[in-house]
């Protein structure tokens, strides 16, 4: 079924990535009030996975 509907699977992956991103950002915001290089690294990892 995944082969017949690759688009829906991609959407699910995007939603999951967005949720994990927001959760990671929330955890980092509570731990580190000041944004640093770690946040940029977190943002670059999902972007690389996308491509």
mmCIF file of C-alpha atoms in Angstrom:
data_model
loop_
_atom_site.group_PDB
_atom_site.id
_atom_site.type_symbol
_atom_site.label_atom_id
_atom_site.label_comp_id
_atom_site.label_asym_id
_atom_site.label_seq_id
_atom_site.Cartn_x
_atom_site.Cartn_y
_atom_site.Cartn_z
ATOM 1 C CA UNK A 1 0.000 0.000 0.000
ATOM 2 C CA UNK A 2 2.920 2.318 0.668
ATOM 3 C CA UNK A 3 4.041 1.925 -2.939
ATOM 4 C CA UNK A 4 0.652 3.021 -4.292
ATOM 5 C CA UNK A 5 0.492 6.111 -2.044
ATOM 6 C CA UNK A 6 4.003 7.565 -1.583
ATOM 7 C CA UNK A 7 2.636 11.103 -1.201
ATOM 8 C CA UNK A 8 0.548 10.322 1.886
ATOM 9 C CA UNK A 9 3.529 8.560 3.444
ATOM 10 C CA UNK A 10 5.642 11.659 2.790
ATOM 11 C CA UNK A 11 3.002 13.813 4.487
ATOM 12 C CA UNK A 12 3.010 11.541 7.528
ATOM 13 C CA UNK A 13 6.799 11.796 7.693
ATOM 14 C CA UNK A 14 6.591 15.588 7.494
ATOM 15 C CA UNK A 15 4.027 15.720 10.301
ATOM 16 C CA UNK A 16 6.129 13.430 12.473
ATOM 17 C CA UNK A 17 9.239 15.519 11.781
ATOM 18 C CA UNK A 18 7.365 18.726 12.621
ATOM 19 C CA UNK A 19 6.107 17.266 15.894
ATOM 20 C CA UNK A 20 9.560 15.993 16.901
ATOM 21 C CA UNK A 21 11.035 19.368 15.900
ATOM 22 C CA UNK A 22 8.602 21.350 18.063
ATOM 23 C CA UNK A 23 9.139 18.977 20.993
ATOM 24 C CA UNK A 24 12.925 19.187 20.664
ATOM 25 C CA UNK A 25 12.732 22.981 20.479
ATOM 26 C CA UNK A 26 10.491 23.104 23.566
ATOM 27 C CA UNK A 27 12.914 20.902 25.517
ATOM 28 C CA UNK A 28 15.884 22.985 24.382
ATOM 29 C CA UNK A 29 14.068 26.236 25.195
ATOM 30 C CA UNK A 30 13.389 25.038 28.750
ATOM 31 C CA UNK A 31 16.969 23.804 29.196
ATOM 32 C CA UNK A 32 18.772 26.603 27.348
ATOM 33 C CA UNK A 33 16.972 29.963 27.439
ATOM 34 C CA UNK A 34 19.588 31.441 25.089
ATOM 35 C CA UNK A 35 19.578 30.086 21.508
ATOM 36 C CA UNK A 36 22.980 28.740 20.525
ATOM 37 C CA UNK A 37 24.751 26.640 17.870
ATOM 38 C CA UNK A 38 22.993 23.523 19.203
ATOM 39 C CA UNK A 39 19.644 24.841 17.963
ATOM 40 C CA UNK A 40 21.088 25.471 14.491
ATOM 41 C CA UNK A 41 22.470 21.924 14.436
ATOM 42 C CA UNK A 42 19.037 20.539 15.379
ATOM 43 C CA UNK A 43 17.416 22.509 12.565
ATOM 44 C CA UNK A 44 20.014 21.410 9.985
ATOM 45 C CA UNK A 45 19.604 17.690 10.758
ATOM 46 C CA UNK A 46 15.919 17.457 9.647
ATOM 47 C CA UNK A 47 16.686 19.590 6.589
ATOM 48 C CA UNK A 48 19.392 17.134 5.527
ATOM 49 C CA UNK A 49 16.983 14.238 6.122
ATOM 50 C CA UNK A 50 14.393 15.964 3.936
ATOM 51 C CA UNK A 51 16.840 16.201 1.023
#
